[in-house]
Amino acid sequence: MHVAPAQPAPPPAPRTRAARPDWERVRADFPILDQQVHGQPLIYFDNAATSQKPRAVIEALRRFYERDNANVHRGIHELSNRATAAYEAARARVAQFIRARSAEEIIFTRGTTESINLVAHAWGHANLKPGDVILLTELEHHSNLVPWQLLAQRTGARLAFVPVTGDEAELDLSKLDALLSPPVKLFAMVHISNSMGTVNPVADLCARARQRGVVTLVDAAQSAGHMPLDVQAIGCDFLAFSGHKICGPTGIGVLYGRAEILENLPPWQGGGEMILSVQYHRTEFKKPPHRFEAGTPDISGPIGLHAAMDYLDALGREHIWQHDQELAHYAYERLAALGNVRLFGPKVGRAGLVSFLLNDVHAHDVVTLADRAGIALRGGHHCTQPLMRRLGIESTARASFYFYNTRAEVDRFIEVIREIQKFFAR
Ligand code: 7TS
């Protein structure tokens, strides 16, 4: 029988550096940014979909495969011990990154989507009965909506939604207390809307839910890596995010679960790694988090993610947040000044993206023409189809920023948008 290694307690969070980084120099850490697309310097404004990777992350992956690659928690040979130590060190680093109380509260998954599906399966089946309500917001990404629809169909629970105000896409919280009343069992909410840039007051929402005994889940796909995150200050029961949006590799994600809740959750997938002892007719499972990680996990993913978290904290997430917001406000003001632009999301306090439509121009045409100028945007429903319908639109064009983007790039983007407007005005 194999016993899981002891979980190290997370060290205290690193102190933020005082000085703002030199963002122009930071760009040199990202080899991919130094290229031409259609004969123009690449401007990468699709960071909400996935971020680029700094050399430190690429190197960490290379080092692992060149020196330490082996399966985890199995062998007692040197390479397996090294791989296991690195895998578990990454878990402790995630706990520190989001200020969880212990590494045992951190489960590795494939990404935000899988983290939410894990909760829907493991928590949902154990806790919901016909007539119960799952409360969501009208801002949710499909990955924080479809798993709950499936769960509702299987359990007889139903969904309810906190409404948004209109194009500014802020939550209308006037009826929240009524919406949170029994038989609501779970409130799952997005922290930052990927299609609108709205920043939800998750600590307040979780506090109000907790007062009524409602379990909470925060979809932090767009906030982790863009701002400091503290799960204890937020007071949520679950929080999910993806490594690939925060400079880490694809295929690795995180589910934070409060220890008291994880302790009592049944497994969601069965297989190797998650067991203490197996007989032909019954199995004894490991404790969390290993109970929820069946089979050989993504091992290089956490190691790459570890390097990404170190990289982001060396820059300082407060600085990243400030930089992203400044770029988004600048882009918003300049788009508004162009005229004939419909802008979505809050006017103030928005996260690092702008979502817009040019009058009489389809979002896909904007994105196609921008691509010819070397600018990577995204056009479409951004996996928020019900929200688009609610606003009476099919799609928007979106520019989403990260710390390696610059004001000069926003200026060039505005110039290209002006050319697109002229082209369609002919
Ligand atoms: N939740 C939010 C708020 C998201 O923005 C995304 C991905 C997800 C969940 C799902 O993350 P995944 O890593 O499991 O796929 N958002 C986007 C986007 O805005 N454009 O492409 C993916």
XYZ file of C-alpha atoms and ligand atoms in Angstrom:
448
model
C 0.000 0.000 0.000
C 1.279 3.400 -0.869
C 0.865 6.278 1.541
C 0.581 9.776 0.125
C 3.427 12.050 1.160
C 2.677 14.545 3.914
C 1.278 17.828 2.640
C 3.566 20.727 3.418
C 1.789 23.760 4.852
C 1.974 26.695 2.442
C 4.590 29.289 3.308
C 3.343 32.849 3.870
C 2.499 34.816 0.724
C 5.439 36.761 -0.726
C 5.562 40.496 -0.134
C 4.752 42.570 -3.194
C 7.660 44.393 -4.760
C 7.416 48.123 -4.281
C 8.399 49.354 -7.717
C 6.255 48.847 -10.804
C 7.974 46.549 -13.275
C 9.360 47.915 -16.525
C 6.675 46.376 -18.743
C 8.593 46.947 -21.983
C 11.446 44.828 -20.610
C 9.034 42.175 -19.381
C 7.937 41.631 -23.008
C 11.380 40.220 -23.777
C 10.548 37.243 -21.512
C 7.921 36.130 -24.081
C 9.610 34.802 -27.215
C 6.283 34.471 -29.075
C 5.591 38.214 -28.965
C 8.597 38.950 -31.141
C 7.127 38.067 -34.534
C 5.285 39.473 -37.518
C 1.794 38.365 -38.514
C 0.685 39.176 -42.073
C 3.743 41.414 -42.349
C 2.867 43.448 -39.207
C 4.227 43.209 -35.654
C 1.998 40.845 -33.659
C -0.334 42.538 -31.193
C -1.755 39.811 -28.985
C -5.074 40.965 -27.500
C -6.671 37.546 -26.923
C -5.442 36.997 -23.387
C -8.864 36.156 -21.957
C -8.793 33.060 -24.205
C -5.253 32.092 -23.253
C -2.113 33.905 -22.142
C 1.355 33.614 -23.627
C 4.145 31.800 -21.769
C 7.351 33.343 -20.438
C 10.696 31.641 -20.992
C 10.785 30.654 -17.282
C 7.742 28.404 -17.798
C 8.989 26.918 -21.067
C 12.342 26.203 -19.368
C 10.704 24.579 -16.322
C 8.859 22.161 -18.630
C 12.015 21.407 -20.582
C 14.031 20.821 -17.395
C 11.413 18.426 -16.044
C 11.371 16.299 -19.196
C 15.147 16.401 -19.594
C 16.001 15.529 -15.972
C 13.168 14.417 -13.710
C 10.372 12.794 -15.732
C 8.755 9.820 -13.953
C 5.315 8.929 -12.628
C 4.306 10.360 -9.255
C 3.338 8.730 -5.947
C 4.349 5.270 -7.228
C 8.026 4.538 -7.549
C 10.528 4.679 -4.780
C 13.293 5.383 -7.248
C 15.076 8.700 -7.438
C 13.305 10.141 -10.487
C 9.869 9.240 -9.172
C 10.727 10.842 -5.844
C 11.849 14.010 -7.608
C 8.743 14.136 -9.790
C 6.506 13.567 -6.744
C 8.292 16.248 -4.733
C 7.938 18.746 -7.596
C 4.257 17.867 -8.106
C 3.460 18.309 -4.404
C 5.570 21.471 -4.154
C 3.415 22.937 -6.941
C 0.311 22.105 -4.912
C 1.723 23.925 -1.872
C 2.612 26.871 -4.108
C -0.986 27.084 -5.394
C -2.217 27.131 -1.781
C 0.113 30.054 -1.116
C -0.891 31.773 -4.394
C -4.571 31.905 -3.402
C -3.958 31.951 0.370
C -5.635 28.634 1.107
C -5.060 27.319 4.632
C -3.398 24.139 3.413
C -2.197 22.289 0.326
C -4.830 19.647 1.091
C -7.433 22.124 -0.144
C -5.885 22.167 -3.646
C -6.998 19.651 -6.297
C -5.334 19.557 -9.699
C -7.709 19.292 -12.657
C -7.502 19.934 -16.404
C -8.844 23.464 -16.033
C -11.712 25.623 -14.814
C -14.231 23.573 -16.768
C -13.154 20.305 -15.199
C -12.983 21.876 -11.724
C -16.626 22.977 -11.985
C -17.687 19.587 -13.355
C -15.931 17.922 -10.407
C -18.006 19.971 -7.944
C -21.196 19.315 -9.905
C -20.565 15.562 -9.766
C -19.052 15.064 -6.319
C -20.848 17.761 -4.318
C -23.959 18.009 -6.471
C -24.975 14.372 -6.392
C -24.334 14.075 -2.678
C -26.254 17.234 -1.725
C -29.084 18.050 -4.141
C -32.585 16.690 -4.243
C -35.635 17.494 -6.390
C -36.845 21.067 -5.903
C -33.477 22.431 -4.697
C -32.158 25.543 -6.436
C -28.733 26.319 -7.907
C -28.264 30.078 -8.117
C -26.049 31.466 -10.916
C -25.687 34.891 -12.515
C -26.670 35.917 -16.036
C -22.970 36.594 -16.728
C -21.782 32.991 -16.580
C -19.457 31.350 -19.078
C -20.952 28.118 -20.459
C -18.566 26.163 -18.241
C -20.292 27.569 -15.138
C -23.735 26.940 -16.595
C -23.915 23.710 -18.603
C -22.556 21.456 -15.787
C -25.323 22.818 -13.515
C -27.965 22.255 -16.196
C -26.818 18.626 -16.477
C -26.830 18.262 -12.696
C -30.310 19.808 -12.466
C -31.598 17.350 -15.069
C -30.141 14.427 -13.141
C -31.264 15.495 -9.659
C -34.515 17.370 -10.250
C -33.003 20.622 -8.975
C -33.570 23.837 -10.928
C -31.541 26.910 -11.849
C -32.155 30.566 -10.943
C -30.198 33.627 -12.044
C -29.089 36.963 -10.599
C -29.977 39.406 -13.421
C -27.675 41.926 -15.115
C -28.526 45.584 -15.587
C -28.111 45.948 -19.383
C -25.137 46.868 -21.591
C -23.094 47.821 -18.516
C -23.497 44.179 -17.477
C -23.364 44.751 -13.746
C -25.282 42.459 -11.426
C -28.595 43.797 -10.161
C -28.226 42.832 -6.514
C -31.460 44.464 -5.329
C -33.225 41.096 -5.080
C -30.235 39.013 -4.021
C -31.502 38.266 -0.523
C -34.792 36.966 -1.912
C -32.913 34.945 -4.538
C -30.721 33.413 -1.827
C -33.624 32.122 0.245
C -34.463 28.411 0.609
C -34.402 26.057 -1.228
C -31.183 27.540 -2.709
C -28.287 25.178 -1.951
C -25.451 26.542 -4.105
C -24.496 29.966 -5.463
C -21.920 29.703 -8.306
C -20.665 33.022 -9.663
C -18.100 34.342 -12.069
C -15.485 36.673 -10.529
C -14.632 38.570 -13.730
C -16.881 38.274 -16.781
C -14.838 37.110 -19.780
C -17.185 38.730 -22.278
C -17.981 42.031 -20.491
C -15.109 42.778 -18.091
C -17.438 43.119 -15.084
C -15.761 42.541 -11.707
C -18.217 40.995 -9.267
C -18.021 41.720 -5.511
C -17.443 38.057 -4.715
C -16.485 38.512 -1.031
C -19.776 40.304 -0.380
C -21.778 37.769 -2.418
C -20.176 34.829 -0.600
C -20.761 36.457 2.807
C -24.451 36.930 2.028
C -24.723 33.331 0.810
C -22.886 31.977 3.857
C -25.298 33.764 6.236
C -28.049 31.659 4.674
C -26.080 28.418 4.688
C -25.672 28.430 0.899
C -22.500 26.817 -0.498
C -20.495 29.056 -2.866
C -18.290 28.516 -5.909
C -16.246 31.272 -7.558
C -15.190 30.949 -11.201
C -11.842 32.745 -11.065
C -10.734 31.883 -14.620
C -10.329 35.577 -15.484
C -9.161 36.885 -12.114
C -6.459 34.423 -11.025
C -3.192 35.742 -12.368
C -4.631 39.223 -12.940
C -5.121 40.302 -9.306
C -4.153 39.077 -5.838
C -6.581 36.327 -4.754
C -7.310 35.333 -1.178
C -9.833 32.527 -0.782
C -10.092 33.141 2.959
C -10.926 36.823 2.446
C -13.406 35.908 -0.311
C -14.886 33.297 1.994
C -15.920 30.903 -0.788
C -16.306 27.138 -0.439
C -14.932 26.369 -3.909
C -12.841 28.360 -6.392
C -11.742 27.295 -9.872
C -9.146 28.530 -12.338
C -7.025 27.438 -15.328
C -3.232 27.451 -15.593
C -3.153 28.423 -19.262
C -4.731 31.842 -18.648
C -2.063 32.791 -16.086
C 1.118 32.098 -18.083
C 1.092 28.363 -17.282
C 0.663 25.390 -19.626
C -2.639 24.182 -21.068
C -4.184 21.078 -19.521
C -3.683 22.045 -15.883
C -6.230 23.701 -13.627
C -7.076 24.091 -9.983
C -10.049 23.461 -7.771
C -9.808 24.943 -4.298
C -12.231 23.388 -1.834
C -12.604 24.325 1.816
C -11.180 21.422 3.866
C -14.387 20.863 5.856
C -16.362 20.394 2.638
C -13.802 18.263 0.773
C -13.457 15.935 3.743
C -17.014 14.671 3.278
C -17.152 14.577 -0.530
C -17.282 11.264 -2.358
C -14.871 10.734 -5.273
C -16.037 11.630 -8.770
C -13.712 9.415 -10.824
C -12.300 6.059 -9.797
C -8.949 4.488 -10.648
C -5.348 4.355 -9.534
C -3.764 6.974 -7.260
C -6.994 7.796 -5.396
C -7.240 4.598 -3.354
C -5.903 3.351 -0.017
C -6.886 -0.264 -0.511
C -8.973 -2.111 -3.065
C -10.838 -5.397 -2.818
C -12.891 -6.975 -5.572
C -16.125 -5.558 -4.177
C -15.132 -2.440 -2.276
C -12.498 0.270 -2.039
C -11.183 2.548 0.648
C -10.296 5.969 -0.712
C -7.483 8.363 0.079
C -8.141 11.655 1.802
C -8.535 14.874 -0.199
C -6.970 16.075 -2.405
C -5.723 12.706 -3.736
C -9.224 11.214 -3.541
C -10.109 13.500 -6.465
C -7.082 12.805 -8.671
C -7.641 9.380 -10.245
C -5.033 7.999 -12.643
C -1.712 9.435 -13.725
C -2.159 13.199 -13.452
C -0.714 15.919 -15.635
C 2.705 16.093 -13.941
C 4.524 18.654 -16.054
C 1.451 20.938 -15.866
C 1.754 21.735 -12.142
C 5.510 22.163 -12.568
C 4.971 24.694 -15.364
C 2.234 26.342 -13.339
C 4.596 26.624 -10.360
C 7.068 28.544 -12.546
C 4.205 30.751 -13.806
C 3.054 31.640 -10.276
C 6.629 32.481 -9.251
C 6.949 34.628 -12.355
C 3.692 36.521 -11.701
C 4.523 37.124 -8.050
C 7.964 38.425 -8.948
C 6.153 41.059 -11.043
C 3.507 41.614 -8.347
C -0.165 40.900 -9.000
C -1.204 44.334 -7.685
C 0.942 45.870 -10.409
C -0.489 43.539 -13.056
C -4.035 44.434 -11.998
C -3.292 48.145 -12.137
C -1.612 47.856 -15.557
C -4.423 45.772 -17.095
C -7.094 48.137 -15.778
C -5.267 51.197 -17.064
C -4.987 49.710 -20.549
C -8.656 48.694 -20.534
C -9.842 52.137 -19.445
C -7.627 53.800 -22.009
C -8.942 51.503 -24.765
C -12.545 52.045 -23.596
C -12.212 55.856 -23.647
C -10.559 55.864 -27.059
C -13.176 53.515 -28.548
C -15.967 55.680 -27.095
C -14.353 58.775 -28.638
C -14.462 57.186 -32.119
C -18.286 57.335 -32.203
C -20.635 54.707 -33.657
C -19.273 52.155 -31.205
C -21.488 50.221 -28.798
C -19.481 49.420 -25.692
C -20.303 46.713 -23.181
C -19.434 46.250 -19.537
C -19.009 48.788 -16.741
C -17.718 52.285 -17.514
C -15.600 52.318 -14.370
C -13.928 49.539 -12.433
C -13.654 47.211 -15.408
C -11.161 44.386 -15.665
C -8.501 44.272 -18.410
C -10.663 43.892 -21.492
C -12.987 45.823 -23.810
C -16.008 44.329 -25.542
C -17.649 46.299 -28.354
C -19.572 46.400 -31.625
C -19.088 48.808 -34.496
C -22.438 49.973 -35.868
C -23.437 47.873 -38.904
C -20.267 45.740 -38.836
C -20.302 42.105 -37.745
C -17.844 41.277 -34.954
C -16.273 38.568 -37.124
C -15.484 41.147 -39.832
C -13.783 43.354 -37.237
C -11.678 40.419 -36.031
C -10.785 39.277 -39.571
C -9.662 42.753 -40.653
C -7.752 43.301 -37.395
C -5.945 40.002 -37.960
C -4.721 41.269 -41.328
C -3.139 44.147 -39.407
C -1.408 41.669 -37.042
C -3.866 42.176 -34.172
C -5.308 39.092 -32.450
C -8.845 39.846 -31.173
C -11.745 37.540 -30.498
C -15.221 37.885 -31.971
C -18.254 35.820 -31.093
C -20.419 34.956 -28.120
C -17.360 34.187 -25.946
C -19.148 31.112 -24.543
C -21.821 33.368 -23.012
C -24.682 32.813 -25.459
C -27.528 33.386 -22.967
C -25.960 36.720 -21.931
C -25.644 37.786 -25.578
C -29.318 36.946 -26.115
C -30.241 38.844 -22.947
C -28.494 41.944 -24.397
C -30.173 41.444 -27.792
C -26.946 40.700 -29.660
C -25.232 37.650 -31.153
C -21.639 38.541 -30.581
C -19.107 41.211 -29.681
C -15.510 41.935 -30.647
C -13.162 41.697 -27.680
C -9.667 42.956 -26.949
C -8.301 41.429 -23.734
C -5.046 42.607 -22.209
C -2.227 41.313 -20.058
C 0.819 42.920 -18.497
C 2.968 42.531 -21.640
C 0.592 44.707 -23.664
C 1.340 48.396 -24.060
C -0.396 51.732 -24.658
C 1.362 51.923 -28.024
C -0.379 48.660 -28.977
C -3.735 50.130 -27.923
C -2.999 53.213 -30.058
C -2.298 50.975 -33.065
C -5.480 48.982 -32.330
C -7.549 52.197 -32.318
C -5.970 53.273 -35.616
C -6.933 49.910 -37.157
C -10.499 50.120 -35.772
C -10.795 53.594 -37.329
C -9.647 52.172 -40.682
C -12.236 49.372 -40.373
C -14.953 51.955 -39.686
C -13.883 53.929 -42.788
C -13.804 50.763 -44.892
C -17.394 49.890 -43.977
C -18.599 53.499 -44.327
C -17.677 53.551 -48.022
N -14.883 30.648 -16.938
C -14.544 31.814 -17.497
C -14.979 33.094 -16.867
C -13.778 31.818 -18.665
O -13.429 32.981 -19.211
C -13.374 30.594 -19.237
C -12.623 30.535 -20.541
C -13.724 29.406 -18.580
C -14.496 29.474 -17.445
C -13.302 28.075 -19.071
O -11.924 27.894 -18.921
P -11.193 26.590 -19.486
O -9.755 26.874 -19.306
O -11.683 25.434 -18.698
O -11.601 26.487 -20.933
N -12.784 31.680 -21.328
C -12.454 31.798 -22.636
C -12.604 32.994 -23.349
O -13.026 34.040 -22.886
N -12.208 32.794 -24.620
O -11.794 31.520 -24.740
C -11.953 30.901 -23.516
